[in-house]
Amino acid sequence: MGKQRDLSTGIVAQIQALRQQGLTQTKIAEQLGISQSSVCKALKKNCSKRTNCSGVRKTSARDNKQLRKIAVSNRFKSTSELTDLWNKQTGADVSRSTTYRRLRELGFKSRVPAVKPMLNKKQMAKRLKWAKEHGEWTAEDWQKVVFSDESRFCISFGDQGPRVWRRGGETYNHECVKRSVKFPQSVMVWGCMSARGVGKLCFLKKTVNAAVYQDVLETFLIPTVEEQFGEEDFIFQQDLAPAHAAKTTKDWFTKKQLEVLAWPANSPDLNVIENLWAIVKRKIRDRKPTTLDQLKQNLATAWEAVSAETCDKLVKSMPCRLQAVIQAKGAATKY
């Protein structure tokens, strides 16, 4: 593309006059039939010749207060959408860039929202009750627990999705988090860990029903606990997936004389293995696997590389996690 012509002195004078009248760069460009970039360049060039070109602010303290209310009520709107709402509600004629600057001044920053499961009031009440019941457990008590979970790993980790307007300290506010959905098909694995290290990793080749799950426990859990605990007592943790809560699975635990920790629904923030999955996924993402075999190989390597120190540090965070749930009155926490 060739170099743009310089605007005539007359056009520049019109731009300056319209700007002084309070018109936005977009409006000026439309009225004069030129590009917005040309208007911007003309104004910047004129500004550089002046000692003070701050201009008069187009918004009042009252307008800014209204913008704060709009942003809080429309967390997932874009800057352009917030600008339209602001102009409609205040009768102002501000640009997108003005809206963006005011939002920054008000402490809002556009961020990728944290993803947390949807919790209803009943689930929040059960989480709060569970946290209080186990609030006196020490880090040593939690070191006797074997945490488990399934997780899906993808070759493509996808984009980050929509952003959210929030202020400092609002990362995990209910209205600022994005609700999670199922991951696309790829590789599903089952794993377990305790403060003593990770257990044996299982690549799941078919849908996990009660029979498949019991086979996984027999083949991968039992050898892990025998290696890590020997004759010592331990408690097994699992979530409330249908295969986990099936009657035949409960009978299997009874037969094996294994103690299972009661667990509240929709509580990945209480399961330390979720953080371990995140660590492994970051390592795999850095390696950028392009085939399913590469993904499996990278996953197995990253899992085996997790140190016992890392696992112990995660398990020691359990008392803090419970206190966070209590403080949040059962709502989602930062963990």
mmCIF file of C-alpha atoms in Angstrom:
data_model
loop_
_atom_site.group_PDB
_atom_site.id
_atom_site.type_symbol
_atom_site.label_atom_id
_atom_site.label_comp_id
_atom_site.label_asym_id
_atom_site.label_seq_id
_atom_site.Cartn_x
_atom_site.Cartn_y
_atom_site.Cartn_z
ATOM 1 C CA MET A 1 0.000 0.000 0.000
ATOM 2 C CA GLY A 2 1.347 3.427 -0.938
ATOM 3 C CA LYS A 3 2.043 6.203 1.480
ATOM 4 C CA GLN A 4 -1.018 8.277 2.430
ATOM 5 C CA ARG A 5 -1.105 11.912 1.327
ATOM 6 C CA ASP A 6 -0.706 14.597 3.947
ATOM 7 C CA LEU A 7 -3.971 16.334 4.774
ATOM 8 C CA SER A 8 -4.419 19.898 3.623
ATOM 9 C CA THR A 9 -4.215 22.745 6.089
ATOM 10 C CA GLY A 10 -7.952 23.311 5.688
ATOM 11 C CA ILE A 11 -8.852 19.719 6.516
ATOM 12 C CA VAL A 12 -6.569 19.764 9.544
ATOM 13 C CA ALA A 13 -8.246 22.971 10.732
ATOM 14 C CA GLN A 14 -11.680 21.343 10.344
ATOM 15 C CA ILE A 15 -10.513 18.319 12.306
ATOM 16 C CA GLN A 16 -9.279 20.524 15.138
ATOM 17 C CA ALA A 17 -12.495 22.519 15.177
ATOM 18 C CA LEU A 18 -14.706 19.452 15.261
ATOM 19 C CA ARG A 19 -12.556 17.955 17.990
ATOM 20 C CA GLN A 20 -12.974 21.081 20.104
ATOM 21 C CA GLN A 21 -16.734 20.672 19.673
ATOM 22 C CA GLY A 22 -16.442 17.304 21.399
ATOM 23 C CA LEU A 23 -16.801 14.974 18.406
ATOM 24 C CA THR A 24 -15.020 11.623 18.528
ATOM 25 C CA GLN A 25 -12.397 10.689 15.965
ATOM 26 C CA THR A 26 -14.851 8.251 14.379
ATOM 27 C CA LYS A 27 -17.520 10.945 13.973
ATOM 28 C CA ILE A 28 -14.988 13.410 12.536
ATOM 29 C CA ALA A 29 -13.779 10.839 10.023
ATOM 30 C CA GLU A 30 -17.333 10.084 8.904
ATOM 31 C CA GLN A 31 -18.227 13.742 8.558
ATOM 32 C CA LEU A 32 -15.132 14.660 6.559
ATOM 33 C CA GLY A 33 -15.018 11.449 4.538
ATOM 34 C CA ILE A 34 -11.521 10.443 5.609
ATOM 35 C CA SER A 35 -10.086 7.555 7.599
ATOM 36 C CA GLN A 36 -9.965 7.568 11.379
ATOM 37 C CA SER A 37 -6.217 6.980 11.266
ATOM 38 C CA SER A 38 -5.816 10.229 9.298
ATOM 39 C CA VAL A 39 -7.814 12.087 11.950
ATOM 40 C CA CYS A 40 -5.698 10.531 14.687
ATOM 41 C CA LYS A 41 -2.439 11.496 12.947
ATOM 42 C CA ALA A 42 -3.610 15.065 12.404
ATOM 43 C CA LEU A 43 -4.551 15.472 16.043
ATOM 44 C CA LYS A 44 -1.282 13.936 17.252
ATOM 45 C CA LYS A 45 0.738 16.167 14.948
ATOM 46 C CA ASN A 46 -1.075 19.223 16.234
ATOM 47 C CA CYS A 47 -0.673 18.034 19.814
ATOM 48 C CA SER A 48 3.107 17.686 19.465
ATOM 49 C CA LYS A 49 3.366 21.387 18.662
ATOM 50 C CA ARG A 50 1.532 22.412 21.832
ATOM 51 C CA THR A 51 2.839 22.651 25.354
ATOM 52 C CA ASN A 52 -0.395 21.361 26.882
ATOM 53 C CA CYS A 53 -2.928 19.324 24.908
ATOM 54 C CA SER A 54 -4.674 17.390 27.637
ATOM 55 C CA GLY A 55 -8.009 18.893 26.664
ATOM 56 C CA VAL A 56 -11.216 18.923 28.665
ATOM 57 C CA ARG A 57 -12.426 15.571 29.970
ATOM 58 C CA LYS A 58 -15.661 14.555 28.302
ATOM 59 C CA THR A 59 -16.939 12.593 31.280
ATOM 60 C CA SER A 60 -17.891 13.734 34.751
ATOM 61 C CA ALA A 61 -17.471 11.933 38.065
ATOM 62 C CA ARG A 62 -21.128 11.000 37.809
ATOM 63 C CA ASP A 63 -20.610 9.542 34.335
ATOM 64 C CA ASN A 64 -17.666 7.494 35.597
ATOM 65 C CA LYS A 65 -19.734 6.198 38.485
ATOM 66 C CA GLN A 66 -22.350 5.073 35.978
ATOM 67 C CA LEU A 67 -19.664 3.297 33.952
ATOM 68 C CA ARG A 68 -18.565 1.443 37.090
ATOM 69 C CA LYS A 69 -22.125 0.161 37.562
ATOM 70 C CA ILE A 70 -22.334 -0.857 33.896
ATOM 71 C CA ALA A 71 -19.034 -2.761 34.066
ATOM 72 C CA VAL A 72 -20.030 -4.598 37.248
ATOM 73 C CA SER A 73 -23.378 -5.580 35.694
ATOM 74 C CA ASN A 74 -21.866 -6.618 32.330
ATOM 75 C CA ARG A 75 -18.643 -8.402 33.172
ATOM 76 C CA PHE A 76 -18.330 -10.245 29.860
ATOM 77 C CA LYS A 77 -19.145 -7.359 27.494
ATOM 78 C CA SER A 78 -16.500 -5.999 25.136
ATOM 79 C CA THR A 79 -15.220 -2.425 25.382
ATOM 80 C CA SER A 80 -17.317 -1.458 22.356
ATOM 81 C CA GLU A 81 -20.460 -2.933 23.925
ATOM 82 C CA LEU A 82 -19.770 -1.145 27.212
ATOM 83 C CA THR A 83 -19.272 2.081 25.275
ATOM 84 C CA ASP A 84 -22.682 1.723 23.608
ATOM 85 C CA LEU A 85 -24.366 1.045 26.951
ATOM 86 C CA TRP A 86 -22.606 3.995 28.561
ATOM 87 C CA ASN A 87 -23.598 6.385 25.782
ATOM 88 C CA LYS A 88 -27.215 5.232 25.896
ATOM 89 C CA GLN A 89 -27.551 5.534 29.658
ATOM 90 C CA THR A 90 -25.767 8.877 30.060
ATOM 91 C CA GLY A 91 -26.506 10.537 26.727
ATOM 92 C CA ALA A 92 -22.788 11.052 26.221
ATOM 93 C CA ASP A 93 -20.842 10.560 22.984
ATOM 94 C CA VAL A 94 -17.600 8.943 24.108
ATOM 95 C CA SER A 95 -15.318 6.739 22.058
ATOM 96 C CA ARG A 96 -14.183 3.204 22.744
ATOM 97 C CA SER A 97 -10.725 4.471 23.725
ATOM 98 C CA THR A 98 -12.252 6.862 26.284
ATOM 99 C CA THR A 99 -14.261 4.002 27.780
ATOM 100 C CA TYR A 100 -11.127 1.876 27.963
ATOM 101 C CA ARG A 101 -9.167 4.636 29.743
ATOM 102 C CA ARG A 102 -11.959 5.264 32.246
ATOM 103 C CA LEU A 103 -12.243 1.542 33.003
ATOM 104 C CA ARG A 104 -8.516 1.422 33.719
ATOM 105 C CA GLU A 105 -8.819 4.468 35.966
ATOM 106 C CA LEU A 106 -11.632 2.705 37.841
ATOM 107 C CA GLY A 107 -9.371 -0.292 38.440
ATOM 108 C CA PHE A 108 -10.839 -2.636 35.814
ATOM 109 C CA LYS A 109 -8.620 -4.756 33.616
ATOM 110 C CA SER A 110 -9.652 -7.163 30.880
ATOM 111 C CA ARG A 111 -8.560 -10.633 31.958
ATOM 112 C CA VAL A 112 -9.163 -14.242 30.959
ATOM 113 C CA PRO A 113 -11.817 -15.441 33.450
ATOM 114 C CA ALA A 114 -11.073 -18.184 35.937
ATOM 115 C CA VAL A 115 -13.019 -21.383 35.184
ATOM 116 C CA LYS A 116 -15.005 -22.939 38.031
ATOM 117 C CA PRO A 117 -17.867 -25.490 38.142
ATOM 118 C CA MET A 118 -21.407 -24.261 38.628
ATOM 119 C CA LEU A 119 -22.434 -24.648 42.265
ATOM 120 C CA ASN A 120 -26.033 -24.489 43.451
ATOM 121 C CA LYS A 121 -27.031 -23.497 46.985
ATOM 122 C CA LYS A 122 -27.414 -27.103 48.133
ATOM 123 C CA GLN A 123 -23.948 -28.029 46.913
ATOM 124 C CA MET A 124 -22.440 -24.950 48.542
ATOM 125 C CA ALA A 125 -24.095 -25.866 51.845
ATOM 126 C CA LYS A 126 -22.692 -29.407 51.672
ATOM 127 C CA ARG A 127 -19.214 -28.098 50.837
ATOM 128 C CA LEU A 128 -19.342 -25.762 53.813
ATOM 129 C CA LYS A 129 -20.507 -28.542 56.141
ATOM 130 C CA TRP A 130 -17.805 -30.910 54.867
ATOM 131 C CA ALA A 131 -15.090 -28.278 55.303
ATOM 132 C CA LYS A 132 -16.155 -27.617 58.885
ATOM 133 C CA GLU A 133 -16.281 -31.342 59.684
ATOM 134 C CA HIS A 134 -12.712 -31.811 58.429
ATOM 135 C CA GLY A 135 -11.412 -28.443 59.576
ATOM 136 C CA GLU A 136 -9.467 -29.948 62.484
ATOM 137 C CA TRP A 137 -7.522 -32.354 60.277
ATOM 138 C CA THR A 138 -3.830 -31.519 60.276
ATOM 139 C CA ALA A 139 -1.394 -31.724 57.376
ATOM 140 C CA GLU A 140 -0.249 -35.044 58.848
ATOM 141 C CA ASP A 141 -3.812 -36.388 58.678
ATOM 142 C CA TRP A 142 -4.047 -35.440 55.010
ATOM 143 C CA GLN A 143 -0.746 -37.179 54.307
ATOM 144 C CA LYS A 144 -2.603 -40.465 54.850
ATOM 145 C CA VAL A 145 -4.998 -39.686 51.987
ATOM 146 C CA VAL A 146 -4.581 -41.004 48.429
ATOM 147 C CA PHE A 147 -6.183 -38.524 46.020
ATOM 148 C CA SER A 148 -7.477 -39.719 42.647
ATOM 149 C CA ASP A 149 -9.140 -38.347 39.543
ATOM 150 C CA GLU A 150 -9.625 -38.744 35.806
ATOM 151 C CA SER A 151 -8.490 -36.060 33.394
ATOM 152 C CA ARG A 152 -8.588 -35.460 29.658
ATOM 153 C CA PHE A 153 -5.543 -34.260 27.744
ATOM 154 C CA CYS A 154 -5.842 -32.678 24.305
ATOM 155 C CA ILE A 155 -3.407 -32.257 21.456
ATOM 156 C CA SER A 156 -4.871 -28.796 20.904
ATOM 157 C CA PHE A 157 -5.469 -26.852 24.088
ATOM 158 C CA GLY A 158 -7.819 -24.398 22.362
ATOM 159 C CA ASP A 159 -8.079 -20.656 22.795
ATOM 160 C CA GLN A 160 -8.676 -18.838 26.025
ATOM 161 C CA GLY A 161 -12.231 -17.764 25.227
ATOM 162 C CA PRO A 162 -13.887 -14.468 26.222
ATOM 163 C CA ARG A 163 -12.283 -12.058 28.639
ATOM 164 C CA VAL A 164 -13.896 -10.510 31.705
ATOM 165 C CA TRP A 165 -13.763 -7.030 33.253
ATOM 166 C CA ARG A 166 -12.715 -7.207 36.881
ATOM 167 C CA ARG A 167 -10.812 -5.294 39.539
ATOM 168 C CA GLY A 168 -8.069 -6.399 41.887
ATOM 169 C CA GLY A 169 -9.241 -9.125 44.271
ATOM 170 C CA GLU A 170 -12.202 -10.134 42.066
ATOM 171 C CA THR A 171 -10.564 -13.092 40.256
ATOM 172 C CA TYR A 172 -12.834 -15.699 41.848
ATOM 173 C CA ASN A 173 -15.976 -13.607 42.328
ATOM 174 C CA HIS A 174 -19.062 -15.526 41.213
ATOM 175 C CA GLU A 175 -19.835 -13.120 38.375
ATOM 176 C CA CYS A 176 -16.229 -13.050 37.117
ATOM 177 C CA VAL A 177 -15.602 -16.766 36.493
ATOM 178 C CA LYS A 178 -16.345 -18.734 33.339
ATOM 179 C CA ARG A 179 -18.277 -21.984 33.708
ATOM 180 C CA SER A 180 -16.429 -25.101 32.619
ATOM 181 C CA VAL A 181 -17.657 -27.564 30.023
ATOM 182 C CA LYS A 182 -16.471 -30.999 28.894
ATOM 183 C CA PHE A 183 -13.212 -31.136 27.016
ATOM 184 C CA PRO A 184 -13.156 -32.414 23.419
ATOM 185 C CA GLN A 185 -12.183 -36.045 22.867
ATOM 186 C CA SER A 186 -8.486 -36.898 23.091
ATOM 187 C CA VAL A 187 -6.726 -38.956 25.768
ATOM 188 C CA MET A 188 -8.414 -39.768 29.081
ATOM 189 C CA VAL A 189 -6.273 -40.918 31.989
ATOM 190 C CA TRP A 190 -6.772 -41.968 35.596
ATOM 191 C CA GLY A 191 -4.174 -41.194 38.200
ATOM 192 C CA CYS A 192 -3.631 -41.012 41.936
ATOM 193 C CA MET A 193 -1.193 -39.333 44.293
ATOM 194 C CA SER A 194 -0.398 -38.912 47.955
ATOM 195 C CA ALA A 195 2.109 -36.856 49.890
ATOM 196 C CA ARG A 196 4.604 -39.618 49.079
ATOM 197 C CA GLY A 197 4.432 -39.162 45.313
ATOM 198 C CA VAL A 198 2.398 -40.011 42.242
ATOM 199 C CA GLY A 199 0.887 -43.411 41.596
ATOM 200 C CA LYS A 200 0.699 -45.483 38.453
ATOM 201 C CA LEU A 201 -0.934 -43.693 35.510
ATOM 202 C CA CYS A 202 -3.687 -45.457 33.566
ATOM 203 C CA PHE A 203 -4.636 -44.584 29.966
ATOM 204 C CA LEU A 204 -8.357 -45.236 29.656
ATOM 205 C CA LYS A 205 -9.302 -46.784 26.312
ATOM 206 C CA LYS A 206 -13.080 -46.888 26.751
ATOM 207 C CA THR A 207 -15.950 -45.355 28.657
ATOM 208 C CA VAL A 208 -15.468 -45.748 32.391
ATOM 209 C CA ASN A 209 -18.369 -47.686 33.893
ATOM 210 C CA ALA A 210 -18.349 -49.393 37.279
ATOM 211 C CA ALA A 211 -16.691 -52.566 35.984
ATOM 212 C CA VAL A 212 -13.938 -50.677 34.139
ATOM 213 C CA TYR A 213 -13.319 -48.461 37.164
ATOM 214 C CA GLN A 214 -12.960 -51.417 39.509
ATOM 215 C CA ASP A 215 -10.463 -52.973 37.114
ATOM 216 C CA VAL A 216 -8.479 -49.715 37.114
ATOM 217 C CA LEU A 217 -8.431 -49.699 40.910
ATOM 218 C CA GLU A 218 -7.321 -53.317 41.029
ATOM 219 C CA THR A 219 -4.576 -52.848 38.449
ATOM 220 C CA PHE A 220 -3.260 -49.377 39.320
ATOM 221 C CA LEU A 221 -4.428 -48.304 42.792
ATOM 222 C CA ILE A 222 -3.596 -51.460 44.732
ATOM 223 C CA PRO A 223 0.044 -51.656 43.519
ATOM 224 C CA THR A 224 0.474 -47.947 44.237
ATOM 225 C CA VAL A 225 -0.725 -48.081 47.851
ATOM 226 C CA GLU A 226 1.228 -51.279 48.495
ATOM 227 C CA GLU A 227 4.360 -49.506 47.307
ATOM 228 C CA GLN A 228 3.732 -46.222 49.142
ATOM 229 C CA PHE A 229 2.056 -47.367 52.364
ATOM 230 C CA GLY A 230 2.834 -51.050 52.780
ATOM 231 C CA GLU A 231 0.959 -52.173 55.901
ATOM 232 C CA GLU A 232 0.149 -48.616 57.006
ATOM 233 C CA ASP A 233 -3.435 -47.336 57.001
ATOM 234 C CA PHE A 234 -4.558 -44.902 54.333
ATOM 235 C CA ILE A 235 -7.788 -43.276 53.123
ATOM 236 C CA PHE A 236 -8.832 -43.235 49.482
ATOM 237 C CA GLN A 237 -10.368 -40.130 47.924
ATOM 238 C CA GLN A 238 -12.564 -40.087 44.810
ATOM 239 C CA ASP A 239 -15.237 -37.777 43.436
ATOM 240 C CA LEU A 240 -18.903 -38.629 42.952
ATOM 241 C CA ALA A 241 -18.787 -39.820 39.335
ATOM 242 C CA PRO A 242 -21.430 -42.504 38.601
ATOM 243 C CA ALA A 243 -18.843 -45.285 38.257
ATOM 244 C CA HIS A 244 -17.351 -44.287 41.619
ATOM 245 C CA ALA A 245 -20.671 -44.193 43.446
ATOM 246 C CA ALA A 246 -22.070 -47.417 41.949
ATOM 247 C CA LYS A 247 -23.201 -50.128 44.376
ATOM 248 C CA THR A 248 -20.798 -52.676 42.894
ATOM 249 C CA THR A 249 -17.918 -50.245 43.393
ATOM 250 C CA LYS A 250 -18.925 -49.719 47.023
ATOM 251 C CA ASP A 251 -19.014 -53.501 47.419
ATOM 252 C CA TRP A 252 -15.511 -53.696 45.916
ATOM 253 C CA PHE A 253 -14.174 -51.252 48.525
ATOM 254 C CA THR A 254 -15.886 -53.221 51.295
ATOM 255 C CA LYS A 255 -14.378 -56.453 50.031
ATOM 256 C CA LYS A 256 -10.913 -54.893 49.886
ATOM 257 C CA GLN A 257 -11.432 -53.282 53.318
ATOM 258 C CA LEU A 258 -10.498 -49.851 51.965
ATOM 259 C CA GLU A 259 -11.685 -46.682 53.710
ATOM 260 C CA VAL A 260 -13.147 -44.118 51.299
ATOM 261 C CA LEU A 261 -13.248 -40.424 52.167
ATOM 262 C CA ALA A 262 -16.710 -38.834 51.876
ATOM 263 C CA TRP A 263 -16.515 -36.104 49.247
ATOM 264 C CA PRO A 264 -18.703 -33.078 48.380
ATOM 265 C CA ALA A 265 -19.978 -32.743 44.796
ATOM 266 C CA ASN A 266 -18.415 -30.312 42.302
ATOM 267 C CA SER A 267 -15.329 -29.687 44.437
ATOM 268 C CA PRO A 268 -12.218 -29.878 42.243
ATOM 269 C CA ASP A 269 -10.736 -27.014 44.267
ATOM 270 C CA LEU A 270 -10.510 -29.399 47.229
ATOM 271 C CA ASN A 271 -8.771 -32.149 45.265
ATOM 272 C CA VAL A 272 -5.031 -31.476 45.143
ATOM 273 C CA ILE A 273 -4.545 -33.772 42.154
ATOM 274 C CA GLU A 274 -6.321 -31.135 40.045
ATOM 275 C CA ASN A 275 -3.319 -28.872 40.584
ATOM 276 C CA LEU A 276 -1.057 -31.734 39.616
ATOM 277 C CA TRP A 277 -2.951 -32.182 36.338
ATOM 278 C CA ALA A 278 -2.439 -28.467 35.682
ATOM 279 C CA ILE A 279 1.307 -28.792 36.219
ATOM 280 C CA VAL A 280 1.506 -31.725 33.819
ATOM 281 C CA LYS A 281 -0.637 -29.954 31.200
ATOM 282 C CA ARG A 282 1.645 -26.908 31.252
ATOM 283 C CA LYS A 283 4.649 -29.121 30.616
ATOM 284 C CA ILE A 284 2.889 -30.863 27.729
ATOM 285 C CA ARG A 285 1.706 -27.567 26.249
ATOM 286 C CA ASP A 286 5.312 -26.347 26.145
ATOM 287 C CA ARG A 287 6.316 -29.455 24.179
ATOM 288 C CA LYS A 288 3.502 -28.933 21.630
ATOM 289 C CA PRO A 289 2.666 -32.555 20.709
ATOM 290 C CA THR A 290 1.172 -32.970 17.238
ATOM 291 C CA THR A 291 0.140 -36.643 17.314
ATOM 292 C CA LEU A 292 -1.695 -38.846 19.771
ATOM 293 C CA ASP A 293 1.407 -40.981 20.341
ATOM 294 C CA GLN A 294 3.482 -37.883 21.123
ATOM 295 C CA LEU A 295 0.792 -36.702 23.524
ATOM 296 C CA LYS A 296 0.789 -40.031 25.375
ATOM 297 C CA GLN A 297 4.570 -40.158 25.528
ATOM 298 C CA ASN A 298 4.857 -36.564 26.776
ATOM 299 C CA LEU A 299 2.113 -37.176 29.313
ATOM 300 C CA ALA A 300 3.767 -40.297 30.722
ATOM 301 C CA THR A 301 7.145 -38.532 30.904
ATOM 302 C CA ALA A 302 5.730 -35.442 32.603
ATOM 303 C CA TRP A 303 3.779 -37.545 35.106
ATOM 304 C CA GLU A 304 6.777 -39.627 36.089
ATOM 305 C CA ALA A 305 8.862 -36.465 36.513
ATOM 306 C CA VAL A 306 6.601 -35.102 39.274
ATOM 307 C CA SER A 307 8.578 -35.147 42.507
ATOM 308 C CA ALA A 308 7.413 -36.335 45.911
ATOM 309 C CA GLU A 309 8.228 -32.847 47.217
ATOM 310 C CA THR A 310 5.691 -31.339 44.813
ATOM 311 C CA CYS A 311 3.032 -33.808 45.937
ATOM 312 C CA ASP A 312 3.766 -33.220 49.615
ATOM 313 C CA LYS A 313 3.519 -29.448 49.153
ATOM 314 C CA LEU A 314 0.115 -29.812 47.494
ATOM 315 C CA VAL A 315 -1.211 -32.109 50.225
ATOM 316 C CA LYS A 316 -0.038 -29.704 52.929
ATOM 317 C CA SER A 317 -2.303 -27.054 51.382
ATOM 318 C CA MET A 318 -5.455 -28.970 52.395
ATOM 319 C CA PRO A 319 -6.041 -27.122 55.720
ATOM 320 C CA CYS A 320 -5.832 -23.805 53.846
ATOM 321 C CA ARG A 321 -8.263 -25.083 51.200
ATOM 322 C CA LEU A 322 -10.826 -25.972 53.828
ATOM 323 C CA GLN A 323 -10.493 -22.573 55.480
ATOM 324 C CA ALA A 324 -10.971 -20.933 52.074
ATOM 325 C CA VAL A 325 -14.218 -22.880 51.551
ATOM 326 C CA ILE A 326 -15.423 -21.844 55.017
ATOM 327 C CA GLN A 327 -14.593 -18.196 54.346
ATOM 328 C CA ALA A 328 -16.369 -18.396 50.966
ATOM 329 C CA LYS A 329 -19.391 -20.013 52.672
ATOM 330 C CA GLY A 330 -19.142 -23.005 50.359
ATOM 331 C CA ALA A 331 -18.558 -21.086 47.120
ATOM 332 C CA ALA A 332 -15.669 -21.732 44.735
ATOM 333 C CA THR A 333 -12.203 -20.761 45.939
ATOM 334 C CA LYS A 334 -8.927 -19.767 44.298
ATOM 335 C CA TYR A 335 -7.539 -23.319 44.491
#
